[in-house]
PDB file of N, CA and C in Angstrom:
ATOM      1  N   UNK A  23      39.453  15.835  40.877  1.00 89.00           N
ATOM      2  CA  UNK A  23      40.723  15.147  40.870  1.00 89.00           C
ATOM      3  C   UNK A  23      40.574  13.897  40.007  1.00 89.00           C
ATOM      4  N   UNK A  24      41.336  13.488  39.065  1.00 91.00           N
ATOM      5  CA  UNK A  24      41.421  12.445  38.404  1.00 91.00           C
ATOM      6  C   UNK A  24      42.498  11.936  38.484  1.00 91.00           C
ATOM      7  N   UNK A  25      42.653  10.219  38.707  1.00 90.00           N
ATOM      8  CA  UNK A  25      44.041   9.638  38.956  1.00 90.00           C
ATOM      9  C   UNK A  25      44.012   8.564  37.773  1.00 90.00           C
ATOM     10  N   UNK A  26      45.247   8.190  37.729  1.00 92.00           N
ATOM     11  CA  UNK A  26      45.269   6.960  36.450  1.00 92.00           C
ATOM     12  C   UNK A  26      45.653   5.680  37.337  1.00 92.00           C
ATOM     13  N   UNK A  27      44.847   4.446  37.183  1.00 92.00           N
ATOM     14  CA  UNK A  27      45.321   3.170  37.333  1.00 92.00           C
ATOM     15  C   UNK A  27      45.420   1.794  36.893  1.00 92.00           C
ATOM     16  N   UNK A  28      46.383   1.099  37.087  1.00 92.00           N
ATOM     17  CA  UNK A  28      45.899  -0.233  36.173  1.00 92.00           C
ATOM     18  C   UNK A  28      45.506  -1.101  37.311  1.00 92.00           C
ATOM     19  N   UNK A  29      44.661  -2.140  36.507  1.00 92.00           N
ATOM     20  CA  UNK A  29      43.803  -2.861  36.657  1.00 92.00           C
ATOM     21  C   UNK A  29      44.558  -4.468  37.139  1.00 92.00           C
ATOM     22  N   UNK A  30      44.521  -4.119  38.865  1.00 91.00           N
ATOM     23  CA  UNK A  30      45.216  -5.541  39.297  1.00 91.00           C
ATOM     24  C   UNK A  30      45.006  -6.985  39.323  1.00 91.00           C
ATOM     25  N   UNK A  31      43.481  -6.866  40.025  1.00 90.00           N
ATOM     26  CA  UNK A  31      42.679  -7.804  39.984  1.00 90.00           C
ATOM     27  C   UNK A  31      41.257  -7.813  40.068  1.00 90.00           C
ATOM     28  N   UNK A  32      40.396  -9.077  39.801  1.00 91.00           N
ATOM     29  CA  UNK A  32      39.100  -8.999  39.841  1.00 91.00           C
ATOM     30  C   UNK A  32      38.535  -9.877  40.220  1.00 91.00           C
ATOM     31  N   UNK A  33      37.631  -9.757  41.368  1.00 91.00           N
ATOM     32  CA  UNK A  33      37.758 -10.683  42.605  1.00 91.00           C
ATOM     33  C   UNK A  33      35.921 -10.208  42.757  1.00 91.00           C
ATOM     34  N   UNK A  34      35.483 -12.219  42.622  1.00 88.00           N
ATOM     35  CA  UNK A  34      34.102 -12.437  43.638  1.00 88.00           C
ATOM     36  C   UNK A  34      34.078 -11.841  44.703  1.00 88.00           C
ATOM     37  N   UNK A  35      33.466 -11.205  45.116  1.00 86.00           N
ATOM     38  CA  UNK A  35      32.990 -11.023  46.932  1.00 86.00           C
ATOM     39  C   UNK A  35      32.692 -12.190  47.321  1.00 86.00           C
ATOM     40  N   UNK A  36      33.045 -12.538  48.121  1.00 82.00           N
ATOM     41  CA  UNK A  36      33.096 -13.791  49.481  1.00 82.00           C
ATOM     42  C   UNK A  36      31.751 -14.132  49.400  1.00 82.00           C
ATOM     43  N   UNK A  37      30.913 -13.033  49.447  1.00 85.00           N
ATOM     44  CA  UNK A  37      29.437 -13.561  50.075  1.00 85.00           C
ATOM     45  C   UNK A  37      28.400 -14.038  49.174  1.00 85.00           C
ATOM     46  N   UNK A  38      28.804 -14.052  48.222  1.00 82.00           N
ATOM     47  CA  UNK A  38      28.483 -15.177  47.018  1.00 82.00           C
ATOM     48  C   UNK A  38      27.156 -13.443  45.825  1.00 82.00           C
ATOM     49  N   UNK A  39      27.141 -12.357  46.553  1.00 87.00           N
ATOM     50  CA  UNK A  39      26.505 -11.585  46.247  1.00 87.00           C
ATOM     51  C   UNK A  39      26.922 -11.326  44.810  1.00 87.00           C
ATOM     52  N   UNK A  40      25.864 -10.306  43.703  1.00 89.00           N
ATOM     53  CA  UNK A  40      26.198  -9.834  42.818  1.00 89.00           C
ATOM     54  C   UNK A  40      27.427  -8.818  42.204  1.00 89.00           C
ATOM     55  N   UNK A  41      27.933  -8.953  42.926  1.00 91.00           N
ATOM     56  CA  UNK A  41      29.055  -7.804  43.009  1.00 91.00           C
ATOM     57  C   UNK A  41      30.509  -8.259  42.385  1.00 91.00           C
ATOM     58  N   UNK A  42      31.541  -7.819  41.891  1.00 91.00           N
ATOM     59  CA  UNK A  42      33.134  -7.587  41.899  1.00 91.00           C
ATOM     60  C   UNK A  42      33.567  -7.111  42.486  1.00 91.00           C
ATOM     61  N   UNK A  43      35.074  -7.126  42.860  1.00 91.00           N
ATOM     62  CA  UNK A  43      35.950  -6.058  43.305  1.00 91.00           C
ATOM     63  C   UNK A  43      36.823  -6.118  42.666  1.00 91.00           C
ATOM     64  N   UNK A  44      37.233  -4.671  42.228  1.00 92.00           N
ATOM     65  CA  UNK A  44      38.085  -4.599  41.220  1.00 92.00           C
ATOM     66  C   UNK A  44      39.375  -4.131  42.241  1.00 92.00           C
ATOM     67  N   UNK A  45      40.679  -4.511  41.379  1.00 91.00           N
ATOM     68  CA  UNK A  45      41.665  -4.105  42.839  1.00 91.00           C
ATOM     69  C   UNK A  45      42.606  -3.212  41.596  1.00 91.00           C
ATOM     70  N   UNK A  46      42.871  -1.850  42.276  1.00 91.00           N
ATOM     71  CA  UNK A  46      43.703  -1.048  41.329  1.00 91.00           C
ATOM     72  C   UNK A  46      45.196  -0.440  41.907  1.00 91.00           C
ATOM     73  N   UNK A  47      45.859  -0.297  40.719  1.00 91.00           N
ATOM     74  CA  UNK A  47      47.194   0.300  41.656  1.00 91.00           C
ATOM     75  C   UNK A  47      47.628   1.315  40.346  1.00 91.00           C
ATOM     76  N   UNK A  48      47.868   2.276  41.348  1.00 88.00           N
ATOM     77  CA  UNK A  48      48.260   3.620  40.638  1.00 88.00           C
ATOM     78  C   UNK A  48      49.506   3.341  39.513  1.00 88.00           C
ATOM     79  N   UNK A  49      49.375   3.982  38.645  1.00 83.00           N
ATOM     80  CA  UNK A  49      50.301   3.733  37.566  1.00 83.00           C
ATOM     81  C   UNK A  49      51.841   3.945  38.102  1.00 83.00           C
ATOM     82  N   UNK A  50      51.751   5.554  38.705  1.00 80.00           N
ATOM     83  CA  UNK A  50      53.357   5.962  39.750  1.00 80.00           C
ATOM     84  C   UNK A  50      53.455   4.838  40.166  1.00 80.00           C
ATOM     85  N   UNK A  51      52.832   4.064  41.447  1.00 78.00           N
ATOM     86  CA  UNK A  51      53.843   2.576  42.063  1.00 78.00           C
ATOM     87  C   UNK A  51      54.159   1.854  40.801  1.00 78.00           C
ATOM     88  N   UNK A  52      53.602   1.688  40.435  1.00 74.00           N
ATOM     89  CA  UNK A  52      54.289   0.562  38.923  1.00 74.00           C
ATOM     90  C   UNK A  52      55.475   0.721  38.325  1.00 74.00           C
ATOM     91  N   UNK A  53      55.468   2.083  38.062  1.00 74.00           N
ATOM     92  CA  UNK A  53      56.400   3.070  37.536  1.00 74.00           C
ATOM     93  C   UNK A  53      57.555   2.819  38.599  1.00 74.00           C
ATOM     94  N   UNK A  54      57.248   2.977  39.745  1.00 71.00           N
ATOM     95  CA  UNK A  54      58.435   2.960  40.644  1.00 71.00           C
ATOM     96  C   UNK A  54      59.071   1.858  41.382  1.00 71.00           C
ATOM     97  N   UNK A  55      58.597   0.520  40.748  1.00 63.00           N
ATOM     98  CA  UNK A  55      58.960  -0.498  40.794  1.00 63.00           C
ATOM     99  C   UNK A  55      58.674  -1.435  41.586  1.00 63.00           C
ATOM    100  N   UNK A  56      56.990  -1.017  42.494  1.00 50.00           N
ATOM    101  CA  UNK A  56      56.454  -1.363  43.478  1.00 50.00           C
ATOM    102  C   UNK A  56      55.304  -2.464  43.180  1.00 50.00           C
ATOM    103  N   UNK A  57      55.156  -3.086  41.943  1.00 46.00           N
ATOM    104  CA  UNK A  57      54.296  -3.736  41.242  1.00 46.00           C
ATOM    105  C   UNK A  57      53.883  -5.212  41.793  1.00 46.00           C
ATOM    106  N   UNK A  58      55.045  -5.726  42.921  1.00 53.00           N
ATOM    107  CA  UNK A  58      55.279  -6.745  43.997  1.00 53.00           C
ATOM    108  C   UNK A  58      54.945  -6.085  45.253  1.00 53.00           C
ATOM    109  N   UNK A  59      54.281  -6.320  45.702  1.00 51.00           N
ATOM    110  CA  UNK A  59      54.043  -5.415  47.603  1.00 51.00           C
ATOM    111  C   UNK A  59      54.723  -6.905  48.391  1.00 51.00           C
ATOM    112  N   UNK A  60      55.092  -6.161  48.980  1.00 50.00           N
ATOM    113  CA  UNK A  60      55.329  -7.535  50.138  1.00 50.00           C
ATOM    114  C   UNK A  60      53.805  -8.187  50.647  1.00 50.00           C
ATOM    115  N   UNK A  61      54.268  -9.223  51.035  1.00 48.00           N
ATOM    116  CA  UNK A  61      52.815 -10.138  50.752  1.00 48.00           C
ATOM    117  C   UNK A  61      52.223  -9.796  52.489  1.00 48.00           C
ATOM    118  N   UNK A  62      50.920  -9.560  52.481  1.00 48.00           N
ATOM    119  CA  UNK A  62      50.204  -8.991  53.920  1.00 48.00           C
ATOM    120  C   UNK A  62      50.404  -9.931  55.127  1.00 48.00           C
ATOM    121  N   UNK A  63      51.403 -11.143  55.068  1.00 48.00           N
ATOM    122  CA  UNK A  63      51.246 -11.859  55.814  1.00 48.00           C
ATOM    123  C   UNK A  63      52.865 -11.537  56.492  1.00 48.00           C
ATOM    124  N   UNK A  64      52.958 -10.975  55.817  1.00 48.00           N
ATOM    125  CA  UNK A  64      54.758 -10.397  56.346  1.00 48.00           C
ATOM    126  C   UNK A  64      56.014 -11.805  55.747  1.00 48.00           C
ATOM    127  N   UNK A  65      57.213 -11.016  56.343  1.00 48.00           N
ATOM    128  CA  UNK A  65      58.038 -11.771  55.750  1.00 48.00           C
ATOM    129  C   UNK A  65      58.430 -13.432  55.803  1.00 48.00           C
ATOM    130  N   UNK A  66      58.544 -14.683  55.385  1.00 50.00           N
ATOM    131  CA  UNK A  66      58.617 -15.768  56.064  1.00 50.00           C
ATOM    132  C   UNK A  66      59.674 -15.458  57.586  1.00 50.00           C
ATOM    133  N   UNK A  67      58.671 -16.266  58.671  1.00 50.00           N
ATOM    134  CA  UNK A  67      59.767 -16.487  59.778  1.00 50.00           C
ATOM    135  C   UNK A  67      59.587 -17.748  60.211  1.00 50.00           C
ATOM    136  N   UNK A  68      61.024 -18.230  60.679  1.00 52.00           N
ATOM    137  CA  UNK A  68      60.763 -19.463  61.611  1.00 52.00           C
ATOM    138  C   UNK A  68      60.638 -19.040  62.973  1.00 52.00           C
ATOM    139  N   UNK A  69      59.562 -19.757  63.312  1.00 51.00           N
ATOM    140  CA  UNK A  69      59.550 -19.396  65.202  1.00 51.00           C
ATOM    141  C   UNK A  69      59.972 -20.937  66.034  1.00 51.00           C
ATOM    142  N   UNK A  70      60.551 -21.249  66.752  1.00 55.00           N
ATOM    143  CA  UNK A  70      60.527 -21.839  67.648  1.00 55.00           C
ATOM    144  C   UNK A  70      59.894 -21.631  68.449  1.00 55.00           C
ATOM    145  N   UNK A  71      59.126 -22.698  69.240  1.00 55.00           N
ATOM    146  CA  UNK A  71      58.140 -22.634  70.533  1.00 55.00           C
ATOM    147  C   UNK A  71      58.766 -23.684  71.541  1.00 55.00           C
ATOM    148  N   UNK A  72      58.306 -23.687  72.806  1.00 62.00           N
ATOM    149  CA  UNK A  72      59.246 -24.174  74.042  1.00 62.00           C
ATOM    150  C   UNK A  72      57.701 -24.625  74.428  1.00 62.00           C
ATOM    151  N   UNK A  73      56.973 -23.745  74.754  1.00 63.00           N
ATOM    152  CA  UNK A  73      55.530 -24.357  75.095  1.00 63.00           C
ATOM    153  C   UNK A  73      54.439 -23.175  74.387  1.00 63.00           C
ATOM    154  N   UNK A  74      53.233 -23.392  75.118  1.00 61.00           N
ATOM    155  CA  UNK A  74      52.283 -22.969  74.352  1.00 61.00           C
ATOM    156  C   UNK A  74      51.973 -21.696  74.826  1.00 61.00           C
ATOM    157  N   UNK A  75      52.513 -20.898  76.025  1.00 62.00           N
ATOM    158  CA  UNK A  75      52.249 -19.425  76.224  1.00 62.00           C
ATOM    159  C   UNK A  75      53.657 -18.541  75.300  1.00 62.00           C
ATOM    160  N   UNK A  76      54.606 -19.244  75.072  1.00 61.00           N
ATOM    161  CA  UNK A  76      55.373 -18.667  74.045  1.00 61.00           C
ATOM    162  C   UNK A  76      54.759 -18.739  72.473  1.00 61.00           C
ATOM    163  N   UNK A  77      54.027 -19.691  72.451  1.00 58.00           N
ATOM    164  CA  UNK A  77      53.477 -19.504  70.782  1.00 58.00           C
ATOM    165  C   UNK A  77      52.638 -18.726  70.669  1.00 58.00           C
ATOM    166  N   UNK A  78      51.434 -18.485  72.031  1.00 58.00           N
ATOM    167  CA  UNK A  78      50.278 -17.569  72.158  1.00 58.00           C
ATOM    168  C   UNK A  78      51.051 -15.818  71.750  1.00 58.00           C
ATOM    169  N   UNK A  79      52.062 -16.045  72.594  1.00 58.00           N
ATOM    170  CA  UNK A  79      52.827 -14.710  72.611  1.00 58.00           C
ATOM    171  C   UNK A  79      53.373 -13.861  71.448  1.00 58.00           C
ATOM    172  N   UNK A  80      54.013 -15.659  70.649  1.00 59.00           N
ATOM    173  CA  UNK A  80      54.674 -15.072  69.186  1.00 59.00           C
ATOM    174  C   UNK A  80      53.713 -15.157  68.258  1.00 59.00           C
ATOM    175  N   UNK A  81      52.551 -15.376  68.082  1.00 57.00           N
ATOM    176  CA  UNK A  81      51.383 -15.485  67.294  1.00 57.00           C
ATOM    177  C   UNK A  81      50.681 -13.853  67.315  1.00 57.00           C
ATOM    178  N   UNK A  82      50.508 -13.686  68.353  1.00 55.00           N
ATOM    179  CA  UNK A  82      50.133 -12.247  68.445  1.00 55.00           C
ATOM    180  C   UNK A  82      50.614 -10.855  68.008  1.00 55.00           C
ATOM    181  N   UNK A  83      52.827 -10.965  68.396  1.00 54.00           N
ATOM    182  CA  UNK A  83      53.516 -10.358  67.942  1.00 54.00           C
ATOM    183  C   UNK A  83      53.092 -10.399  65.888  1.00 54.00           C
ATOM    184  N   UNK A  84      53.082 -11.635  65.894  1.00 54.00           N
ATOM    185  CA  UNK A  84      52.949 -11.950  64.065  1.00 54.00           C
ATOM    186  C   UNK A  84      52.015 -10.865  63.702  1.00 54.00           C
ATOM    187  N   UNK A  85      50.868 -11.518  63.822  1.00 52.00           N
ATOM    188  CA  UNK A  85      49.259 -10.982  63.678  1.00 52.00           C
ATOM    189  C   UNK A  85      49.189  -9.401  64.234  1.00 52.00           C
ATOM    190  N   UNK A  86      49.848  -9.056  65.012  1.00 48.00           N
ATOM    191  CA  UNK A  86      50.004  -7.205  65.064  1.00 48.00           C
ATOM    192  C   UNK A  86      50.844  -6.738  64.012  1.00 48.00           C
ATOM    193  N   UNK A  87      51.403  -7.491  63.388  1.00 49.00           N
ATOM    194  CA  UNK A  87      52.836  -6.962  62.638  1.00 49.00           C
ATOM    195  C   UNK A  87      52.124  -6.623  61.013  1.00 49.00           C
ATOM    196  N   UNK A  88      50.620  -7.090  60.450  1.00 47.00           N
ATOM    197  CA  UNK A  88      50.255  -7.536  59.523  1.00 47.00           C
ATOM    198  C   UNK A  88      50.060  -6.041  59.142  1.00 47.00           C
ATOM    199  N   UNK A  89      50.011  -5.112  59.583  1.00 46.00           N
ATOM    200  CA  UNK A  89      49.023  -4.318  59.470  1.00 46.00           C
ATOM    201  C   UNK A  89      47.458  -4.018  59.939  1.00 46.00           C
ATOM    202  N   UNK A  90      47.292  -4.465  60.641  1.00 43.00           N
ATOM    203  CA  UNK A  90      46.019  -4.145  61.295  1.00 43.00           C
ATOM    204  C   UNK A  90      45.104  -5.397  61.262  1.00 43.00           C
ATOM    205  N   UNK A  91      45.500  -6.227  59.988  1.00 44.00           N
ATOM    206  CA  UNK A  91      43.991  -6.922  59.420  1.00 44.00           C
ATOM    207  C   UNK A  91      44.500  -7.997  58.287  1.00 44.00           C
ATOM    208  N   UNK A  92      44.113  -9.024  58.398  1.00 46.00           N
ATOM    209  CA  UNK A  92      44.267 -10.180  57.203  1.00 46.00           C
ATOM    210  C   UNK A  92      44.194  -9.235  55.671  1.00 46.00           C
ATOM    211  N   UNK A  93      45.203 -10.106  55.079  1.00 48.00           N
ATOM    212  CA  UNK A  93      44.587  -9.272  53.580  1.00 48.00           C
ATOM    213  C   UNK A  93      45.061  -7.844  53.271  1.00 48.00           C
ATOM    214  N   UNK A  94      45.491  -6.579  54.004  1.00 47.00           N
ATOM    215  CA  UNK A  94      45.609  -5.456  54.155  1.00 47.00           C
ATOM    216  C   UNK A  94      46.800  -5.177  53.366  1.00 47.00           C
ATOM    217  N   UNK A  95      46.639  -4.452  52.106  1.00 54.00           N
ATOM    218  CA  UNK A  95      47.719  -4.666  51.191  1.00 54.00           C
ATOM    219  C   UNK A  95      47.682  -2.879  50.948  1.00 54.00           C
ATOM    220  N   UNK A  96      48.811  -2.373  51.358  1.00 62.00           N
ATOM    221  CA  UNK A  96      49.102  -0.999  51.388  1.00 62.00           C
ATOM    222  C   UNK A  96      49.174  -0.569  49.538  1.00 62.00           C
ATOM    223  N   UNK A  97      48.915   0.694  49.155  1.00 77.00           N
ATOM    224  CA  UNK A  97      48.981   1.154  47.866  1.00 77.00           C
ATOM    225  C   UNK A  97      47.980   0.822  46.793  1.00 77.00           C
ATOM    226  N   UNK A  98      46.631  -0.138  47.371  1.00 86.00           N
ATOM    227  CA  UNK A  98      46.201  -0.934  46.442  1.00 86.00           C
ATOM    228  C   UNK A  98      44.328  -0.206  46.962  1.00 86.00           C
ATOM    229  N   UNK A  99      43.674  -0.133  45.534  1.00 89.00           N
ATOM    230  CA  UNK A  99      42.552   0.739  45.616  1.00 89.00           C
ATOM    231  C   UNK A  99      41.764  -0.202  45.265  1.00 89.00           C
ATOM    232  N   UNK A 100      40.665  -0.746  45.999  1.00 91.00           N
ATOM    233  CA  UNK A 100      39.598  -1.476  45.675  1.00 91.00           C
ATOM    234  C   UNK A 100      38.265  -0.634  45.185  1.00 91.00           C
ATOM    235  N   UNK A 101      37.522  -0.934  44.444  1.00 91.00           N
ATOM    236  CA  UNK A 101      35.729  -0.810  44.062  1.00 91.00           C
ATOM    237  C   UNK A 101      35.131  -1.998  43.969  1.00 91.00           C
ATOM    238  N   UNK A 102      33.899  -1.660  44.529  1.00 91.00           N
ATOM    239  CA  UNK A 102      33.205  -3.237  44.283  1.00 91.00           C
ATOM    240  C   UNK A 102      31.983  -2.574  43.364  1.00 91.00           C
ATOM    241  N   UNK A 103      31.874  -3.189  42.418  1.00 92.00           N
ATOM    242  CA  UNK A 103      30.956  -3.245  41.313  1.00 92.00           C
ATOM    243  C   UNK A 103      30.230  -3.871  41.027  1.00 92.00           C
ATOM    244  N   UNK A 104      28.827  -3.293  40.569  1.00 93.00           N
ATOM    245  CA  UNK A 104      27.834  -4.599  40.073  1.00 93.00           C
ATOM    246  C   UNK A 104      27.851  -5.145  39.011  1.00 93.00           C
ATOM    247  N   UNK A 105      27.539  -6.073  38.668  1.00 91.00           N
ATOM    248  CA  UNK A 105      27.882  -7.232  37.357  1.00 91.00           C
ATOM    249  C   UNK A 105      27.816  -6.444  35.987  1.00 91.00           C
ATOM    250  N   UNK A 106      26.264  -5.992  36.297  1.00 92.00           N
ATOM    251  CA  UNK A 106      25.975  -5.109  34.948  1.00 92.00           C
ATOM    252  C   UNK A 106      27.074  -3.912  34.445  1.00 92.00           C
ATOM    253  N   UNK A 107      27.264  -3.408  35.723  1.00 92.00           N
ATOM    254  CA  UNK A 107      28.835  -1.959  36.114  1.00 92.00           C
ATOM    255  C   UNK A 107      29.811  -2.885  35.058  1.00 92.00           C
ATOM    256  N   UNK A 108      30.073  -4.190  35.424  1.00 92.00           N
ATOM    257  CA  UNK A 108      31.601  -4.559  35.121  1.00 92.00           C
ATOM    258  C   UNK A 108      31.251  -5.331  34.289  1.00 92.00           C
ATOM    259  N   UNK A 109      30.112  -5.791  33.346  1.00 92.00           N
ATOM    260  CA  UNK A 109      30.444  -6.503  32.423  1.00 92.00           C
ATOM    261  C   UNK A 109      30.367  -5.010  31.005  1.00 92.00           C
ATOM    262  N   UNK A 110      29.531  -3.867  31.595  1.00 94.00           N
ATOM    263  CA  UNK A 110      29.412  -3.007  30.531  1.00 94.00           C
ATOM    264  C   UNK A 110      30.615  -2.188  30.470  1.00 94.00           C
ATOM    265  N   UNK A 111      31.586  -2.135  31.390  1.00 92.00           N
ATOM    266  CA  UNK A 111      33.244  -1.507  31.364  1.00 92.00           C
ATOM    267  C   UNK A 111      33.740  -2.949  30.644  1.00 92.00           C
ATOM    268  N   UNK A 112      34.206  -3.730  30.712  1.00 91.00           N
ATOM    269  CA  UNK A 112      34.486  -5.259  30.116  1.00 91.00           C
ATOM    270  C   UNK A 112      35.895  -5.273  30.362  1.00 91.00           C
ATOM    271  N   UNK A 113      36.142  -4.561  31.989  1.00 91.00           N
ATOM    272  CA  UNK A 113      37.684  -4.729  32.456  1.00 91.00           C
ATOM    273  C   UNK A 113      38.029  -5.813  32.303  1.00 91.00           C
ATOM    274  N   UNK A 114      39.212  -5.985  31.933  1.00 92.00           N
ATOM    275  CA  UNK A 114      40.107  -6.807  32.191  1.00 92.00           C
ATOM    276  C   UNK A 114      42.041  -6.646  33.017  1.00 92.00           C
ATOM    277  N   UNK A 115      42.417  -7.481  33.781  1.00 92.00           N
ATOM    278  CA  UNK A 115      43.753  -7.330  34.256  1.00 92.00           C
ATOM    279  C   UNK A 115      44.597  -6.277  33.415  1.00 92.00           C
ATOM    280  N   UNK A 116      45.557  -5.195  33.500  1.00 91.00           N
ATOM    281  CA  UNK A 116      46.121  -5.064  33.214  1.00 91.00           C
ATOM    282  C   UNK A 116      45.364  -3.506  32.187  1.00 91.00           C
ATOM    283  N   UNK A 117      44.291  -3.536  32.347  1.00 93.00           N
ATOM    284  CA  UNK A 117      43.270  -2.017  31.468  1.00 93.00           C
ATOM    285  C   UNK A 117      43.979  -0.840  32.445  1.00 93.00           C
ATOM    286  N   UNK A 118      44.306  -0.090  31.738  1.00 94.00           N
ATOM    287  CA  UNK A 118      44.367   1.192  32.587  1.00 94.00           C
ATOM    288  C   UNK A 118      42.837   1.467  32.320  1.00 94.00           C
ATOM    289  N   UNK A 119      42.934   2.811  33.524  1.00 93.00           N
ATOM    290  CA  UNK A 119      41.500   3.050  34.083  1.00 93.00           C
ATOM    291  C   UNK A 119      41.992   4.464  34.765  1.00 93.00           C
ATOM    292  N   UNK A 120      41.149   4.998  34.769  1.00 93.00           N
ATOM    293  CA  UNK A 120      41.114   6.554  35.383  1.00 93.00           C
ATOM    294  C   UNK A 120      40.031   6.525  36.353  1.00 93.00           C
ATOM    295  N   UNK A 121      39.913   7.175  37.636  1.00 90.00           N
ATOM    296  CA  UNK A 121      39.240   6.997  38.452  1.00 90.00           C
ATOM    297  C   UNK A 121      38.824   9.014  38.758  1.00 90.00           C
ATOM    298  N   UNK A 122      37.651   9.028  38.916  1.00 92.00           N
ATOM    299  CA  UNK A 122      37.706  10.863  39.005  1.00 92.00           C
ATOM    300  C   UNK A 122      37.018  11.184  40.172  1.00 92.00           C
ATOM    301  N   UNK A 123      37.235  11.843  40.939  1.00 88.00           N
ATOM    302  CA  UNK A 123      36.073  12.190  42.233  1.00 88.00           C
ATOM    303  C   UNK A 123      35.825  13.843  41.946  1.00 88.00           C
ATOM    304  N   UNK A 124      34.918  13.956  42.347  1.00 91.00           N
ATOM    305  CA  UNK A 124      34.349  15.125  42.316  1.00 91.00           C
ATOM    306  C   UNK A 124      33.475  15.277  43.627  1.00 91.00           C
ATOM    307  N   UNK A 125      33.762  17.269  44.184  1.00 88.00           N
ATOM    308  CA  UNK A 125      32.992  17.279  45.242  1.00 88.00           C
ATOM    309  C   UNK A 125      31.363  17.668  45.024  1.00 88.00           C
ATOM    310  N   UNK A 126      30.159  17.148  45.128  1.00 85.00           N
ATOM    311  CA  UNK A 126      28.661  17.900  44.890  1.00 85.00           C
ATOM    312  C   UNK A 126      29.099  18.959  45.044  1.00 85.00           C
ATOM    313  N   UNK A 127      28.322  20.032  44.528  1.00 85.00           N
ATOM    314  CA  UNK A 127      27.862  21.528  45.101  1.00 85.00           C
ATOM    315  C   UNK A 127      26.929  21.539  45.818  1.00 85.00           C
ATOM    316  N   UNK A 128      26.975  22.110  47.048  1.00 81.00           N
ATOM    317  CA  UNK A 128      25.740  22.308  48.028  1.00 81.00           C
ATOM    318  C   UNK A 128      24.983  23.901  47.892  1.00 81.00           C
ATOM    319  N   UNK A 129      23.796  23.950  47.449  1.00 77.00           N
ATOM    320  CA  UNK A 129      22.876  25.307  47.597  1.00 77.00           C
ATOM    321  C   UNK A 129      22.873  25.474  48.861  1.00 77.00           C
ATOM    322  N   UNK A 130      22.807  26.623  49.209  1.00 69.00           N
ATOM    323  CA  UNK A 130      22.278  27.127  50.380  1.00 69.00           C
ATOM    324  C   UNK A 130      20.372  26.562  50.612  1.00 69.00           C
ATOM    325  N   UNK A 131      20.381  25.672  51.599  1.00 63.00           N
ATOM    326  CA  UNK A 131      19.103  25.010  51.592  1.00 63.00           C
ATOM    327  C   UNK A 131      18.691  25.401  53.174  1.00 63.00           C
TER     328      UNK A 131
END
């Protein structure tokens, strides 16, 4: 299977390690006008609070609403790559890129 994508972003890993992450989004969402995701933190709301077991309450409602997890951005394909990987591709924002998977063949072992 081979898919086509462009090239969203390119992002340090947190942990200060050798690595990138490249963040990709299929050419179709682009195409279909999805190139903005709503942002993972959901939509702005104002909450009013009365006391502090109502904020505990509406904090939680929020934080379930995210999708599962900080950061969690639906349609969007990450790889994390090593330096040498991504300075010898020499991606940049906006490269289309083809991504291919293939299944091994297993012998009878």
């Amino acid at each position: 299977m081979k898919k086509e994508y462009v090239v969203r972003s390119i992002d340090a890993v947190p942990d200060g390690a050798p690595y990138v992450v490249v963040s990709l989004s299929s050419v179709k969402d682009l195409k279909e006008g999805t190139q903005n995701p709503p942002s993972p933190f959901g939509s702005p709301k104002v909450m009013g609070f009365t006391n502090m077991n109502d904020m505990m309450k509406d904090l939680n409602k929020m934080l379930s609403g995210m999708g599962g997890g900080m950061g969690m951005q639906s349609g969007i394909t990450q790889l994390k790559l090593e330096m040498h990987e991504y300075k010898e591709m020499s991606l940049a924002v906006g490269d289309k890129v083809f991504l291919e998977l293939t299944k091994a063949e297993t012998l009878g072992i």
